[in-house]
Structure formats: structure tokens, C-alpha cells
């Protein structure tokens, strides 16, 4: 999945050790506050909150999709986590994708003559990865992200930021009225892009007050939407999500994001970073290998992952534990995961100025 760390050039390879120099240190803010980010390999501060959010969402997505993967499913038709399953993965990952895309565009503008060509190559590479992944699981999301990115996110980079924010404000409610789909992905992509262009992302770790206030507003809105949904639920098609229920799910996803940002400003920050950041920094590798591991568990080991929710949850927990351990060990020696390196190489090959 998308990341905000991009090296200057596609030099080296996954088997090449990288020195633990200044690029692995923390940055102390001028205000004397607690350090909030490590330096990326390009020398710009990492936003640790994005790694934590990405890792947390990766976990939720596996729990929500594991039975679909095992059964070769193509869409969520029942809530795999119970009678009421908060819809977290798609909104948060879509928002993070828009954020990562725009951070990369800003970075590429300082390094190459044609920064949008870099983004074009990145999206085309993602499309190729997604199409290969689709052979294993038709319900995978990377192909949709790549297509929507090519049709919406890349062209939006020429628009003023107020237009991007306005389009997001229009597309999201329109998409919710229709039950979501690619239009919602486009709206959340644009929202993430606007958050970067308005400087919100650069400030998300400076204070807990903002996320706390926004989270309270989102929680109140979700409660109101759920109340409205309960009033109109009778007689509605249970297979067709209503606007209030879709809005509630989206707002709950926002509450979760705000809650994590608030917790990152507390003494729990080291715990959250240790648990989720390794998964988030290697999100693409972990997302794709999770499919292989789920299929191996169900088809080679014969576990009833697709039939038993209990087995599915235990399998998902075991997969995430293994991925966390491997990610943590890998990142002690290398700056990024193997598939992240491959995606970076496809993005930056022969893209230097001059």
C-alpha cells in the first residue's frame, strides 16, 4: 500500500544492507517537544502516524477479508466480523493513498523534471501488481486504486487545492448515496490530497487537541446517522446499504483515525509504534503475502478458514503475528520491504534531473 517514504534514486536492492546512519535517527522539533518522526531515506522526516494508521488498517482488512480470500470471493456480502461490522479498511486506506500520492508528488517535484511522469509510472506499476494479485483473489483493491488514481488523482494534481477539496466534498456524499464503490475511493483520494496540500498532514502529530475535537464531532455524527438508520431500517433491502449506515461507517472510520492520533500523543505512543509501524512500513508486501498465506492455510493445510469464523480469526492473528515479526526483523537491516523496493524501482528508474 502507499507510503510516504521515497528514496532519491532506485539504487541498491533488497539484499543490500543499508547503514544505520542519520537516516534512522529521530528528529527533535524546534519547540523541544517529543520527537515525532524518523528520517526517511530521502532525508525528509517520516510521519510515524501514517505508518501506525496503515499498519492498524492492514490488520482490520485481513480480519474482514480473510474468509472472502479463502472462498475466492469478490465482494463483501455479509459482515464477516459479526452482525454489525464497522467499515474501516477501505476509507482509511483510500485516504492514506491520496496522502501518500501527494507527498510523493511534492517530493518528486524537487528531484525530477517531470514529476507527474514519476506518478504515472507508479500507478501503472501498481496496476500491474494488482492484476497479478487478482489471479489469486478477485476481490483485491490495488487495481481499483491504480485505475482511479490514473483517472482522478493524477489529473487533480493540476487543479488548485480548493478545487480538489471541493470535489472531495461533493464526491464522498454522492458516493455514499450509491453505496460506495470507485466514486467513494476517488472522493477519499482527493480528500487525502487536499489534507496534504492544506498542510494538515504535516501538523497531525503536533497536538492531540485537533484530532480530539474532530473525533468528538465524528462520533456525534456517527451516533446521529445510526439513529436515523435504525428509524428507516424496517422494510429496507438488507443487501443495499442506506446512506445513513454508509455515512455512519465512514464517520466511525474517522473516529478510529482520530483516536489513534490522540493515543499517539500519550505514553502509549511507543507501544502503538512498535505494534503497527513495522506492518505499515511494509504494507504492500504484507497485503500481498497475506493472500498467499490465507490460501496456503485453507488449500494446502486444509483449515476451514472459509467456513469457520473462529478458525478464520485465529488464522488471521497467526498471519499478522508472523508478518509483524518478519517486518520488524527486516526493517532492522533494510529501509523498506522487498515489494516496496520493487515498486520504488518502477517509480524512480531513470528519473533524475539532468
Coordinates of C-alpha atoms in Angstrom, one line a residue:
X1 CA 0.0 0.0 0.0
X2 CA 1.0 3.6 -0.3
X3 CA 3.9 5.0 1.7
X4 CA 5.3 8.5 2.2
X5 CA 9.0 7.4 2.2
X6 CA 10.7 7.6 -1.1
X7 CA 14.4 7.4 -1.7
X8 CA 16.1 9.8 -4.1
X9 CA 17.1 7.1 -6.6
X10 CA 16.3 3.5 -7.2
X11 CA 19.9 2.4 -6.2
X12 CA 20.6 -0.8 -4.3
X13 CA 18.4 -3.9 -3.9
X14 CA 16.6 -5.7 -1.1
X15 CA 19.5 -7.9 -0.4
X16 CA 21.8 -4.9 0.1
X17 CA 22.4 -3.9 3.7
X18 CA 21.8 -0.2 4.4
X19 CA 23.9 1.6 7.1
X20 CA 22.2 2.7 10.3
X21 CA 23.2 6.4 9.9
X22 CA 21.3 9.6 10.4
X23 CA 18.5 8.3 8.2
X24 CA 17.4 6.1 11.1
X25 CA 17.5 8.7 13.8
X26 CA 14.7 10.8 15.2
X27 CA 14.1 14.4 14.6
X28 CA 13.8 16.8 17.5
X29 CA 11.3 19.6 16.8
X30 CA 12.5 23.1 17.4
X31 CA 9.8 23.5 20.1
X32 CA 11.5 20.9 22.2
X33 CA 8.6 18.6 22.1
X34 CA 9.0 14.8 21.9
X35 CA 10.5 13.6 18.6
X36 CA 7.7 12.6 16.2
X37 CA 9.4 11.2 13.1
X38 CA 12.4 9.3 11.8
X39 CA 14.2 10.5 8.8
X40 CA 13.3 8.7 5.6
X41 CA 16.0 7.5 3.2
X42 CA 15.4 10.8 1.3
X43 CA 16.3 12.8 4.3
X44 CA 12.7 14.1 5.0
X45 CA 11.1 13.4 8.3
X46 CA 8.8 10.3 8.3
X47 CA 5.3 10.9 9.7
X48 CA 5.1 8.0 12.1
X49 CA 1.4 8.4 12.5
X50 CA 0.9 7.4 8.8
X51 CA 2.8 4.1 9.4
X52 CA 0.8 3.4 12.5
X53 CA -2.5 4.1 10.7
X54 CA -1.5 2.0 7.8
X55 CA -0.4 -1.0 9.9
X56 CA -3.6 -0.8 12.0
X57 CA -5.8 -0.7 8.9
X58 CA -3.9 -3.6 7.4
X59 CA -4.9 -5.7 10.4
X60 CA -8.5 -4.8 10.1
X61 CA -8.6 -5.5 6.4
X62 CA -7.2 -9.0 6.9
X63 CA -9.8 -9.8 9.6
X64 CA -12.6 -8.5 7.4
X65 CA -11.5 -10.2 4.2
X66 CA -9.9 -13.5 5.2
X67 CA -13.0 -15.6 4.6
X68 CA -13.5 -13.9 1.3
X69 CA -10.0 -14.7 0.2
X70 CA -10.3 -18.3 1.3
X71 CA -13.6 -18.7 -0.6
X72 CA -12.3 -16.8 -3.7
X73 CA -15.0 -14.1 -3.0
X74 CA -15.3 -10.9 -4.9
X75 CA -17.3 -8.6 -2.6
X76 CA -18.4 -8.2 1.0
X77 CA -22.0 -9.5 1.0
X78 CA -22.1 -10.4 4.7
X79 CA -20.3 -8.8 7.6
X80 CA -17.5 -11.3 8.4
X81 CA -16.9 -9.8 11.8
X82 CA -20.4 -10.1 13.1
X83 CA -23.9 -8.7 12.7
X84 CA -22.6 -5.1 12.6
X85 CA -19.1 -4.7 11.1
X86 CA -17.6 -1.2 11.0
X87 CA -16.4 -0.4 7.6
X88 CA -12.8 0.7 8.3
X89 CA -10.4 -0.6 5.8
X90 CA -11.4 1.0 2.5
X91 CA -11.9 4.5 3.8
X92 CA -8.7 4.7 5.8
X93 CA -6.5 3.1 3.2
X94 CA -8.1 5.3 0.4
X95 CA -7.3 8.4 2.5
X96 CA -3.8 7.2 3.1
X97 CA -3.3 6.5 -0.6
X98 CA -4.3 10.1 -1.5
X99 CA -1.9 11.4 1.2
X100 CA 1.0 9.2 0.0
X101 CA 0.4 10.2 -3.6
X102 CA 0.6 13.9 -2.9
X103 CA 3.6 13.6 -0.6
X104 CA 5.4 11.8 -3.4
X105 CA 4.4 14.4 -5.9
X106 CA 5.8 17.2 -3.7
X107 CA 9.0 15.2 -3.3
X108 CA 9.3 14.3 -7.0
X109 CA 8.9 18.0 -7.9
X110 CA 12.2 18.7 -6.2
X111 CA 14.1 15.9 -7.9
X112 CA 12.9 15.3 -11.4
X113 CA 12.0 17.4 -14.4
X114 CA 8.6 15.7 -14.9
X115 CA 7.3 14.7 -11.5
X116 CA 3.9 13.6 -12.9
X117 CA 5.6 11.1 -15.1
X118 CA 7.0 9.5 -11.9
X119 CA 3.5 9.3 -10.5
X120 CA 2.2 7.8 -13.8
X121 CA 4.8 5.1 -13.7
X122 CA 4.0 4.4 -10.1
X123 CA 0.3 3.9 -10.8
X124 CA 1.0 1.8 -13.9
X125 CA 3.3 -0.4 -11.8
X126 CA 0.6 -0.7 -9.1
X127 CA -1.9 -1.7 -11.8
X128 CA 0.4 -4.5 -12.9
X129 CA 0.9 -5.7 -9.4
X130 CA -2.9 -5.6 -8.8
X131 CA -3.7 -7.6 -12.0
X132 CA -1.2 -10.3 -10.9
X133 CA -2.8 -10.3 -7.4
X134 CA -6.3 -10.6 -8.9
X135 CA -5.4 -14.1 -10.2
X136 CA -5.2 -15.2 -6.6
X137 CA -8.1 -13.1 -5.2
X138 CA -10.6 -11.3 -7.4
X139 CA -11.7 -9.0 -4.6
X140 CA -8.3 -7.3 -4.3
X141 CA -8.3 -3.5 -4.3
X142 CA -5.0 -2.5 -5.9
X143 CA -6.3 -2.5 -9.5
X144 CA -9.2 -0.2 -8.5
X145 CA -6.7 2.1 -6.7
X146 CA -4.5 2.3 -9.8
X147 CA -7.3 2.9 -12.2
X148 CA -9.0 5.6 -10.0
X149 CA -5.6 7.1 -9.4
X150 CA -4.9 7.4 -13.2
X151 CA -8.4 8.8 -13.9
X152 CA -8.9 11.1 -10.9
X153 CA -5.9 11.6 -8.7
X154 CA -3.2 12.2 -11.3
X155 CA -5.3 14.8 -13.3
X156 CA -6.2 16.5 -10.0
X157 CA -2.6 17.4 -9.4
X158 CA -3.0 20.2 -12.0
X159 CA -6.0 21.7 -10.1
X160 CA -5.9 24.3 -7.3
X161 CA -6.2 22.8 -3.8
X162 CA -9.6 24.5 -3.2
X163 CA -11.0 22.7 -6.3
X164 CA -9.6 19.4 -5.1
X165 CA -11.2 19.9 -1.6
X166 CA -14.5 20.9 -3.2
X167 CA -14.5 17.8 -5.5
X168 CA -13.9 15.6 -2.5
X169 CA -16.7 17.3 -0.6
X170 CA -19.1 16.5 -3.5
X171 CA -17.9 13.0 -4.4
X172 CA -18.0 11.5 -1.0
X173 CA -21.7 12.1 -0.1
X174 CA -22.7 11.3 -3.7
X175 CA -20.8 8.0 -3.4
X176 CA -22.3 7.2 -0.1
X177 CA -25.8 7.7 -1.6
X178 CA -24.9 5.0 -4.1
X179 CA -23.4 2.6 -1.6
X180 CA -19.7 3.5 -2.1
X181 CA -17.7 2.0 -4.9
X182 CA -15.0 3.6 -7.1
X183 CA -16.6 7.0 -6.7
X184 CA -16.0 6.9 -2.9
X185 CA -12.4 5.8 -3.5
X186 CA -12.0 8.9 -5.8
X187 CA -13.5 11.2 -3.2
X188 CA -11.3 9.9 -0.4
X189 CA -8.2 10.1 -2.6
X190 CA -9.0 13.7 -3.3
X191 CA -9.6 14.3 0.4
X192 CA -6.2 12.9 1.3
X193 CA -4.6 15.0 -1.3
X194 CA -6.3 18.1 0.0
X195 CA -5.2 17.4 3.6
X196 CA -1.6 17.4 2.4
X197 CA -1.9 20.5 0.2
X198 CA -3.5 22.4 3.1
X199 CA -0.7 21.4 5.5
X200 CA -2.9 19.3 7.7
X201 CA -0.8 16.1 7.4
X202 CA 2.3 18.0 8.5
X203 CA 0.6 19.0 11.7
X204 CA -1.1 15.8 12.7
X205 CA 1.5 14.9 15.3
X206 CA 2.0 18.3 16.8
X207 CA -1.1 18.3 19.1
X208 CA -3.8 16.0 20.3
X209 CA -6.4 18.8 20.6
X210 CA -7.3 18.9 16.9
X211 CA -7.8 15.1 16.5
X212 CA -9.7 15.0 19.8
X213 CA -12.1 17.7 18.7
X214 CA -12.6 16.3 15.2
X215 CA -13.1 12.8 16.7
X216 CA -15.8 14.1 19.0
X217 CA -17.6 15.7 16.1
X218 CA -17.3 12.5 14.0
X219 CA -18.6 10.4 16.9
X220 CA -21.7 12.6 17.4
X221 CA -22.3 12.5 13.6
X222 CA -22.0 8.7 13.6
X223 CA -24.4 8.3 16.5
X224 CA -26.9 10.5 14.7
X225 CA -26.5 8.6 11.5
X226 CA -27.0 5.3 13.3
X227 CA -30.2 6.6 15.0
X228 CA -31.6 7.7 11.6
X229 CA -30.6 4.3 10.1
X230 CA -32.5 2.5 12.9
X231 CA -35.6 4.5 12.2
X232 CA -35.7 3.7 8.5
X233 CA -34.3 0.1 8.6
X234 CA -37.7 -1.5 8.6
X235 CA -38.7 -2.6 5.1
X236 CA -35.3 -1.7 3.6
X237 CA -33.3 -4.1 1.4
X238 CA -30.8 -5.6 3.9
X239 CA -28.3 -6.1 1.0
X240 CA -28.4 -2.5 -0.1
X241 CA -26.6 -0.2 2.4
X242 CA -28.5 3.0 3.2
X243 CA -27.0 6.5 3.1
X244 CA -27.2 6.8 7.0
X245 CA -25.5 3.4 7.5
X246 CA -22.7 4.2 5.0
X247 CA -22.2 7.6 6.5
X248 CA -22.0 6.1 10.0
X249 CA -19.4 3.6 8.8
X250 CA -17.3 6.4 7.3
X251 CA -17.6 8.6 10.4
X252 CA -16.6 5.6 12.6
X253 CA -13.5 5.2 10.4
X254 CA -12.8 8.9 11.1
X255 CA -13.3 8.3 14.8
X256 CA -10.8 5.5 14.7
X257 CA -8.2 7.6 12.9
X258 CA -8.7 10.4 15.4
X259 CA -8.5 8.1 18.4
X260 CA -5.2 6.6 17.1
X261 CA -3.8 10.1 16.6
X262 CA -4.8 11.1 20.1
X263 CA -3.2 7.9 21.6
X264 CA 0.0 8.7 19.7
X265 CA 0.2 11.8 21.8
X266 CA 0.2 9.8 25.0
X267 CA 2.6 7.4 26.7
X268 CA 1.1 4.6 24.6
X269 CA 3.0 6.0 21.5
X270 CA 6.0 3.6 21.8
X271 CA 3.6 0.7 22.1
X272 CA 1.5 1.7 19.1
X273 CA 4.6 2.4 17.0
X274 CA 6.2 -1.0 17.9
X275 CA 3.0 -2.9 17.2
X276 CA 1.7 -1.3 14.0
X277 CA 4.6 0.7 12.3
X278 CA 6.5 -2.3 11.1
X279 CA 3.4 -3.7 9.4
X280 CA 2.6 -0.3 8.0
X281 CA 6.1 0.4 6.6
X282 CA 5.8 -2.9 4.7
X283 CA 2.1 -2.7 3.9
X284 CA 2.3 -3.7 0.2
X285 CA 4.5 -6.7 1.0
X286 CA 2.2 -7.8 3.9
X287 CA -1.0 -7.1 1.9
X288 CA 0.1 -9.4 -0.9
X289 CA 1.7 -12.1 1.1
X290 CA -1.3 -12.3 3.4
X291 CA -3.3 -13.6 0.4
X292 CA -0.7 -16.3 -0.2
X293 CA -0.7 -17.3 3.4
X294 CA -4.5 -17.5 3.7
X295 CA -4.7 -19.6 0.5
X296 CA -1.9 -21.9 1.9
X297 CA -3.8 -22.3 5.2
X298 CA -7.1 -23.1 3.5
X299 CA -6.0 -25.2 0.5
X300 CA -2.7 -26.8 1.5
X301 CA -3.2 -27.2 5.2
X302 CA -6.9 -27.8 4.8
X303 CA -8.0 -25.4 7.6
X304 CA -11.7 -24.5 7.3
X305 CA -10.9 -20.8 7.1
X306 CA -13.8 -20.0 4.8
X307 CA -16.3 -22.0 6.9
X308 CA -15.4 -21.2 10.5
X309 CA -15.2 -17.7 11.8
X310 CA -13.3 -18.9 14.8
X311 CA -10.6 -20.6 12.6
X312 CA -10.6 -17.5 10.3
X313 CA -9.8 -15.2 13.2
X314 CA -7.1 -17.5 14.6
X315 CA -5.5 -17.8 11.2
X316 CA -5.6 -14.0 10.7
X317 CA -4.0 -13.5 14.1
X318 CA -1.2 -16.0 13.3
X319 CA -0.5 -14.4 9.9
X320 CA -0.3 -10.9 11.4
X321 CA 2.0 -12.1 14.2
X322 CA 4.3 -13.8 11.7
X323 CA 4.2 -10.7 9.4
X324 CA 5.0 -8.4 12.3
X325 CA 8.0 -10.4 13.4
X326 CA 9.4 -10.7 9.8
X327 CA 8.7 -7.0 9.2
X328 CA 10.4 -5.9 12.4
X329 CA 13.5 -8.1 11.7
X330 CA 13.7 -7.0 8.0
X331 CA 13.4 -3.3 8.8
X332 CA 16.4 -3.6 11.2
X333 CA 18.6 -4.1 8.2
X334 CA 16.8 -2.5 5.3
X335 CA 14.9 0.7 4.8
X336 CA 11.9 -0.9 3.0
X337 CA 10.3 -4.2 2.2
X338 CA 11.1 -6.2 -0.9
X339 CA 7.9 -5.4 -2.8
X340 CA 8.2 -1.7 -1.7
X341 CA 11.7 -1.7 -3.2
X342 CA 10.3 -3.2 -6.4
X343 CA 7.5 -0.6 -6.6
X344 CA 10.1 2.2 -5.8
X345 CA 12.4 1.0 -8.6
X346 CA 9.5 1.0 -11.1
X347 CA 8.6 4.5 -9.9
X348 CA 12.0 6.2 -10.0
X349 CA 14.1 4.3 -12.6
X350 CA 16.0 6.8 -14.8
X351 CA 14.2 9.8 -13.3
X352 CA 16.9 12.1 -12.1
X353 CA 17.3 15.7 -13.2
X354 CA 19.9 16.4 -15.7

